[in-house]
Coordinates of C-alpha atoms in Angstrom, one line a residue:
X838 CA 204.8 140.3 46.4
X839 CA 202.2 141.4 43.7
X840 CA 200.5 143.3 46.0
X841 CA 203.9 144.2 47.3
X842 CA 204.8 145.4 44.0
X843 CA 201.3 147.1 42.6
X844 CA 201.3 149.5 46.4
X845 CA 204.9 150.9 45.5
X846 CA 203.6 151.7 41.6
X847 CA 201.0 153.3 43.3
X848 CA 202.8 155.3 45.2
X849 CA 205.9 156.1 43.4
X850 CA 204.2 156.8 39.9
X851 CA 204.9 154.3 37.3
X852 CA 205.1 154.6 33.5
X853 CA 202.7 153.2 31.5
X854 CA 203.5 150.5 30.5
X855 CA 204.6 149.5 33.9
X856 CA 200.9 150.2 34.7
X857 CA 200.1 148.3 32.3
X858 CA 201.6 145.0 33.3
X859 CA 200.8 145.6 36.9
X860 CA 200.6 141.6 38.1
X861 CA 197.5 139.7 39.7
X862 CA 197.5 139.8 42.9
X863 CA 198.2 136.4 44.3
X864 CA 195.6 136.2 46.9
X865 CA 193.6 136.1 43.4
X866 CA 195.7 133.7 41.9
X867 CA 194.4 131.4 44.5
X868 CA 190.7 132.5 44.5
X869 CA 190.8 131.6 40.8
X870 CA 192.9 128.1 41.4
X871 CA 189.5 127.4 43.7
X872 CA 187.0 128.7 41.0
X873 CA 189.0 125.7 38.6
X874 CA 189.5 128.8 36.1
X875 CA 192.6 130.6 35.1
X876 CA 194.5 133.9 34.2
X877 CA 194.1 133.1 30.8
X878 CA 190.1 132.0 30.9
X879 CA 187.9 134.2 29.3
X880 CA 186.4 136.9 31.3
X881 CA 182.9 138.8 31.2
X882 CA 182.6 141.5 33.9
X883 CA 178.8 143.1 35.1
X884 CA 178.5 146.8 36.8
X885 CA 175.4 148.0 39.9
X886 CA 174.9 151.5 39.6
X887 CA 172.9 151.6 42.9
X888 CA 175.2 148.7 44.3
X889 CA 178.4 151.1 42.9
X890 CA 179.8 147.3 42.3
X891 CA 182.6 145.8 39.1
X892 CA 181.3 142.0 39.1
X893 CA 184.4 139.9 37.9
X894 CA 183.6 136.8 36.3
X895 CA 185.7 133.8 34.8
X896 CA 185.2 131.1 32.6
X897 CA 186.1 127.8 34.1
X898 CA 187.5 124.1 32.7
X899 CA 183.9 123.0 31.8
X900 CA 182.7 126.2 29.9
X901 CA 180.8 128.2 32.5
X902 CA 181.2 131.7 33.7
X903 CA 182.0 131.4 37.1
X904 CA 181.6 134.5 40.1
X905 CA 185.6 135.3 40.9
X906 CA 185.2 138.9 42.7
X907 CA 183.4 142.3 43.1
X908 CA 185.1 145.3 42.9
X909 CA 183.5 148.5 44.6
X910 CA 182.7 151.4 42.5
X911 CA 184.9 154.5 44.0
X912 CA 182.7 156.9 41.9
X913 CA 179.5 156.7 38.9
X914 CA 177.6 160.0 37.6
X915 CA 174.5 160.4 36.3
X916 CA 171.2 158.6 37.8
X917 CA 169.6 155.3 36.6
X918 CA 168.6 155.1 33.5
X919 CA 170.3 154.3 30.6
X920 CA 172.9 157.0 28.1
X921 CA 171.5 159.1 26.0
X922 CA 173.3 161.6 25.0
X923 CA 176.5 163.3 24.6
X924 CA 177.7 165.2 27.9
X925 CA 174.4 164.2 29.7
X926 CA 177.0 162.8 32.6
X927 CA 175.5 159.2 32.8
X928 CA 177.4 156.1 32.8
X929 CA 175.6 153.9 30.4
X930 CA 173.3 151.0 30.8
X931 CA 173.3 147.7 28.3
X932 CA 175.9 145.2 26.6
X933 CA 178.6 146.1 25.5
X934 CA 182.0 144.8 23.9
X935 CA 185.7 145.8 24.4
X936 CA 189.0 144.3 22.5
X937 CA 192.4 145.1 23.1
X938 CA 192.3 148.6 21.6
X939 CA 190.0 149.2 24.0
X940 CA 192.6 149.0 26.7
X941 CA 194.2 152.1 27.3
X942 CA 197.4 151.6 29.4
X943 CA 198.2 155.6 28.8
X944 CA 195.5 156.7 30.3
X945 CA 194.9 160.7 32.2
X946 CA 192.9 158.3 35.2
X947 CA 196.9 155.7 35.6
X948 CA 194.2 153.2 33.5
X949 CA 192.0 152.9 31.7
X950 CA 189.7 151.0 29.0
X951 CA 186.7 152.0 26.6
X952 CA 183.4 150.3 27.9
X953 CA 182.1 150.8 23.8
X954 CA 179.1 152.9 24.7
X955 CA 177.3 153.2 21.7
X956 CA 176.2 149.8 21.5
X957 CA 174.2 149.2 17.6
X958 CA 171.2 149.5 21.0
X959 CA 172.4 152.9 21.6
X960 CA 173.4 154.0 18.2
X961 CA 169.0 152.6 17.5
X962 CA 168.1 155.0 20.1
X963 CA 169.7 158.0 18.8
X964 CA 171.9 157.8 21.6
X965 CA 175.5 160.0 21.2
X966 CA 178.2 160.1 22.9
X967 CA 182.0 158.1 22.8
X968 CA 184.7 157.4 26.0
X969 CA 182.5 156.2 28.1
X970 CA 185.9 154.6 30.9
X971 CA 186.4 152.3 33.5
X972 CA 189.6 154.4 35.0
X973 CA 191.3 154.7 38.3
X974 CA 191.1 157.8 39.9
X975 CA 187.3 159.0 41.9
X976 CA 186.4 161.4 38.9
X977 CA 183.4 160.9 36.7
X978 CA 181.4 163.0 34.7
X979 CA 180.1 159.7 32.6
X980 CA 182.9 157.2 33.7
X981 CA 182.9 153.8 35.7
X982 CA 186.0 155.6 38.4
X983 CA 187.4 153.8 40.8
X984 CA 190.5 153.6 42.6
X985 CA 193.8 153.2 41.1
X986 CA 194.3 150.3 43.1
X987 CA 191.1 149.3 42.1
X988 CA 191.7 149.7 38.5
X989 CA 194.6 147.3 38.2
X990 CA 193.5 144.3 39.4
X991 CA 190.7 144.4 36.8
X992 CA 193.1 146.1 33.7
X993 CA 195.4 143.0 34.1
X994 CA 192.5 140.2 35.2
X995 CA 190.6 142.4 31.6
X996 CA 194.4 142.4 30.2
X997 CA 195.4 138.6 30.8
X998 CA 191.7 137.4 28.8
X999 CA 192.7 138.9 26.0
X1000 CA 195.9 137.7 26.0
X1001 CA 194.6 134.2 26.6
X1002 CA 192.9 134.5 23.1
X1003 CA 189.9 136.4 23.6
X1004 CA 188.9 138.0 21.1
X1005 CA 186.7 140.8 23.4
X1006 CA 184.7 140.4 26.9
X1007 CA 181.7 141.4 27.2
X1008 CA 180.3 143.7 29.6
X1009 CA 177.0 144.3 31.1
X1010 CA 176.2 147.8 33.0
X1011 CA 172.3 147.0 34.5
X1012 CA 171.1 149.9 37.3
X1013 CA 171.2 147.9 40.2
X1014 CA 171.4 144.0 40.6
X1015 CA 168.6 142.6 38.7
X1016 CA 165.8 140.7 41.8
X1017 CA 162.7 139.8 41.2
X1018 CA 161.9 142.5 44.6
X1019 CA 163.8 144.7 43.1
X1020 CA 161.4 144.8 39.1
X1021 CA 158.4 144.7 41.6
X1022 CA 159.9 148.7 43.0
X1023 CA 161.1 150.3 40.0
X1024 CA 157.6 148.8 38.4
X1025 CA 156.6 152.6 37.8
X1026 CA 160.1 154.0 36.5
X1027 CA 159.8 155.9 33.3
X1028 CA 162.6 153.4 32.7
X1029 CA 160.9 150.2 33.5
X1030 CA 160.6 148.5 30.2
X1031 CA 163.7 149.4 29.4
X1032 CA 165.4 147.3 32.4
X1033 CA 163.1 144.5 31.5
X1034 CA 165.3 143.8 28.5
X1035 CA 168.1 144.1 31.0
X1036 CA 167.2 141.5 32.9
X1037 CA 166.1 139.1 30.3
X1038 CA 169.4 139.2 29.9
X1039 CA 170.8 138.9 33.2
X1040 CA 168.7 135.8 33.7
X1041 CA 169.5 134.1 30.7
X1042 CA 172.7 134.5 31.9
X1043 CA 172.9 133.7 35.3
X1044 CA 171.1 130.2 34.4
X1045 CA 172.9 129.0 31.4
X1046 CA 176.2 130.9 32.9
X1047 CA 177.3 131.5 29.0
X1048 CA 178.4 135.0 27.4
X1049 CA 175.4 136.3 26.2
X1050 CA 174.7 136.4 21.5
X1051 CA 172.9 139.6 22.1
X1052 CA 171.8 141.1 18.8
X1053 CA 169.4 144.5 18.0
X1054 CA 166.6 143.5 16.7
X1055 CA 163.6 146.1 15.8
X1056 CA 164.4 148.4 18.6
X1057 CA 165.1 145.9 21.3
X1058 CA 167.9 144.1 22.6
X1059 CA 167.6 140.0 22.0
X1060 CA 169.5 137.3 22.9
X1061 CA 170.2 134.1 20.9
X1062 CA 169.0 130.7 22.3
X1063 CA 171.5 128.8 24.2
X1064 CA 172.9 125.3 21.4
X1065 CA 172.6 123.5 24.7
X1066 CA 169.1 122.2 25.0
X1067 CA 169.7 121.3 28.7
X1068 CA 170.9 124.8 29.7
X1069 CA 168.4 126.8 26.7
X1070 CA 165.2 125.0 29.1
X1071 CA 167.2 126.1 32.7
X1072 CA 166.7 129.7 31.1
X1073 CA 163.4 129.6 29.7
X1074 CA 162.1 127.7 33.5
X1075 CA 164.8 131.1 34.9
X1076 CA 162.4 133.5 33.2
X1077 CA 159.5 131.8 34.3
X1078 CA 160.0 131.7 37.3
X1079 CA 160.9 135.4 37.6
X1080 CA 157.5 136.6 36.4
X1081 CA 156.0 135.3 38.8
X1082 CA 158.3 136.2 41.9
X1083 CA 157.7 139.6 40.1
X1084 CA 153.9 139.2 40.2
X1085 CA 154.0 137.9 43.7
X1086 CA 155.9 141.1 45.1
X1087 CA 153.2 143.8 43.8
X1088 CA 150.5 141.4 44.5
X1089 CA 151.6 140.7 47.9
X1090 CA 151.7 144.9 48.2
X1091 CA 155.5 145.7 47.7
X1092 CA 156.2 149.8 47.3
X1093 CA 156.9 151.0 43.5
X1094 CA 159.8 153.6 44.1
X1095 CA 162.0 155.6 42.2
X1096 CA 165.5 156.2 43.6
X1097 CA 166.9 160.3 43.1
X1098 CA 170.3 161.2 42.4
X1099 CA 171.4 164.5 42.4
X1100 CA 174.5 163.6 39.9
X1101 CA 175.7 159.6 40.7
X1102 CA 176.8 158.0 43.7
X1103 CA 179.1 155.8 45.3
X1104 CA 180.3 152.7 47.3
X1105 CA 179.3 152.7 50.7
X1106 CA 182.5 151.7 51.6
X1107 CA 184.4 154.5 49.8
X1108 CA 181.6 156.6 51.2
X1109 CA 182.3 155.3 55.2
X1110 CA 185.6 156.2 54.5
X1111 CA 185.4 159.9 53.6
X1112 CA 183.5 160.4 56.7
X1113 CA 186.6 158.7 58.8
X1114 CA 188.5 161.5 56.9
X1115 CA 190.3 159.2 54.9
X1116 CA 192.0 160.5 51.2
X1117 CA 190.8 159.2 48.2
X1118 CA 192.4 161.7 46.2
X1119 CA 190.7 163.6 43.7
X1120 CA 186.5 162.8 44.0
X1121 CA 184.5 164.5 41.6
X1122 CA 181.1 166.4 42.8
X1123 CA 181.1 165.1 46.7
X1124 CA 178.3 167.5 47.4
X1125 CA 175.7 165.9 45.1
X1126 CA 177.6 162.4 47.6
X1127 CA 175.3 163.3 50.3
X1128 CA 171.3 163.7 47.9
X1129 CA 172.6 159.9 45.9
X1130 CA 170.7 157.3 46.6
X1131 CA 166.6 158.8 48.1
X1132 CA 164.1 156.8 47.1
X1133 CA 160.9 158.0 46.0
X1134 CA 157.7 156.4 47.2
X1135 CA 155.4 156.3 44.1
X1136 CA 153.1 153.7 45.9
X1137 CA 153.4 153.4 49.0
X1138 CA 153.9 149.3 50.6
X1139 CA 150.2 148.0 51.6
X1140 CA 150.1 144.3 53.1
X1141 CA 152.6 142.2 54.7
X1142 CA 155.1 144.5 52.5
X1143 CA 154.0 147.3 54.3
X1144 CA 153.7 145.5 58.3
X1145 CA 157.8 144.4 57.8
X1146 CA 158.4 147.8 56.5
X1147 CA 160.0 145.1 53.2
X1148 CA 158.9 142.5 51.6
X1149 CA 160.5 139.6 52.3
X1150 CA 162.0 136.9 50.0
X1151 CA 159.1 133.5 51.6
X1152 CA 156.5 135.6 49.6
X1153 CA 157.4 134.8 46.2
X1154 CA 159.3 131.4 47.5
X1155 CA 155.4 130.2 48.5
X1156 CA 154.3 126.7 47.5
X1157 CA 152.4 128.0 44.0
X1158 CA 155.9 129.1 43.0
X1159 CA 157.6 126.6 44.2
X1160 CA 161.2 127.4 45.5
X1161 CA 163.4 129.3 43.9
X1162 CA 166.6 127.8 42.8
X1163 CA 169.7 129.9 43.9
X1164 CA 172.3 130.0 41.0
X1165 CA 175.7 128.5 42.7
X1166 CA 178.0 131.3 41.4
X1167 CA 175.7 134.1 41.6
X1168 CA 177.4 136.9 44.3
X1169 CA 174.4 137.1 47.5
X1170 CA 173.4 140.5 47.6
X1171 CA 174.9 142.5 50.2
X1172 CA 173.0 142.7 53.6
X1173 CA 170.6 146.0 53.3
X1174 CA 172.0 148.7 55.9
X1175 CA 170.1 151.2 57.3
X1176 CA 170.2 154.5 55.0
X1177 CA 172.1 157.4 57.0
X1178 CA 170.2 160.6 57.4
X1179 CA 169.7 162.5 54.4
X1180 CA 167.3 166.2 53.2
X1181 CA 164.0 166.0 52.2
X1182 CA 162.9 168.7 50.5
X1183 CA 158.8 169.6 50.4
X1184 CA 157.1 172.9 50.3
X1185 CA 159.9 174.8 51.5
X1186 CA 160.4 172.6 54.3
X1187 CA 163.9 171.5 54.7
X1188 CA 165.2 168.8 57.3
X1189 CA 168.5 169.6 58.4
X1190 CA 171.3 167.0 57.3
X1191 CA 174.0 165.7 59.6
X1192 CA 177.2 165.6 58.7
X1193 CA 178.5 163.3 55.9
X1194 CA 181.0 163.6 53.0
X1195 CA 183.7 166.4 53.2
X1196 CA 183.1 169.3 51.3
X1197 CA 186.4 169.6 51.2
X1198 CA 187.7 168.1 47.8
X1199 CA 188.2 169.6 44.3
X1200 CA 184.1 170.0 42.5
X1201 CA 183.6 168.5 39.4
X1202 CA 186.3 166.5 37.6
X1203 CA 185.3 165.4 34.7
X1204 CA 186.0 162.4 32.1
X1205 CA 188.3 162.4 29.2
X1206 CA 188.8 161.6 26.0
X1207 CA 191.7 159.8 24.5
X1208 CA 194.7 161.1 22.7
X1209 CA 195.5 164.2 25.3
X1210 CA 198.3 165.4 26.7
X1211 CA 198.4 163.6 29.8
X1212 CA 199.1 165.6 33.1
X1213 CA 201.5 165.6 35.6
X1214 CA 201.1 162.4 38.4
X1215 CA 200.1 163.1 42.0
X1216 CA 202.2 160.4 44.5
X1217 CA 199.1 159.9 46.6
X1218 CA 197.9 156.6 45.6
X1219 CA 194.6 156.1 43.9
X1220 CA 194.9 159.8 43.1
X1221 CA 195.7 161.5 40.0
X1222 CA 195.3 165.2 39.4
X1223 CA 191.2 166.5 37.6
X1224 CA 191.5 167.7 33.9
X1225 CA 190.0 170.8 33.4
X1226 CA 186.6 170.6 31.9
X1227 CA 187.5 171.1 28.2
X1228 CA 187.8 166.5 29.3
X1229 CA 184.2 165.4 29.5
X1230 CA 181.3 163.6 27.7

């Protein structure tokens, strides 16, 4: 029933009050019941740029956060790395808090919530900008853009958790899944020192299942220890194990790469829909998506990593390190897919690019500030009109 109501409201256009009160779908309630959690239980979100996903985690009856479900991101802008300056089109990375006042049912882009950028860390490093959102409409200039349907469910899940008594939920924003293999692959990226701080928080969350108690000390993220000695021991053991696994990947010849984006990316699910001619509404800078996620090799792979074409997980799970214990509630990374053909530029030479995303969609729709007059809504499910260029961060 909830899904039917959601689809009808998206298709017909809904008032802000109706959009802000969309029900959680019945299928999601079933998943919550299976995970021993409820709609009113605290929530936590994790975003990943490279994988273009937002994960939803809920606290179960034992007080541990468990993975609920993942939503594909329809559009994010910029490249891997933190947001630093107003107008840089970067989606942020770091640890943020979202309270009731940051939830916006009157959004220009269907529904939205403000991630809380800039936080104390961003300000300590001179970060500027505001109104960095998770919102509907596949258009971004510094925001995490979902479809209207996707943000509708995310908004409903957050709304019920806040009404259940959670004062604010944590939004953890990462460049990619913080695995040992990824940390080895990005070891030569200019942002690696910052990403090591993010991985420390990511590992702690996955080991303890607790919301991170984050502070900023001497310009660095710092995490308070768990009050549960067993969980603190688990966090320390995971950190030691992960550092050993990163070293093992490097020792066995993992390539060092830097992933290049023309202007952000998109989940492969939506890219496939676009190639099939599906309508996602307004998509910002579709031409840039053809040049998204190209790995620039800084140090070629060698040894077993070169022979296999990738470093197998077995490298870091050998007898010297002991088996890496998976976290039961951590979602498995998506199976690797063969990268689509891309243009590779070098010394006045270019290889032709095959047909990819259509180029007929509206270019450069931008993010917005709260309080602007809203444009008229379209009747296309998953779409909203684009604002003029003045609405950007």
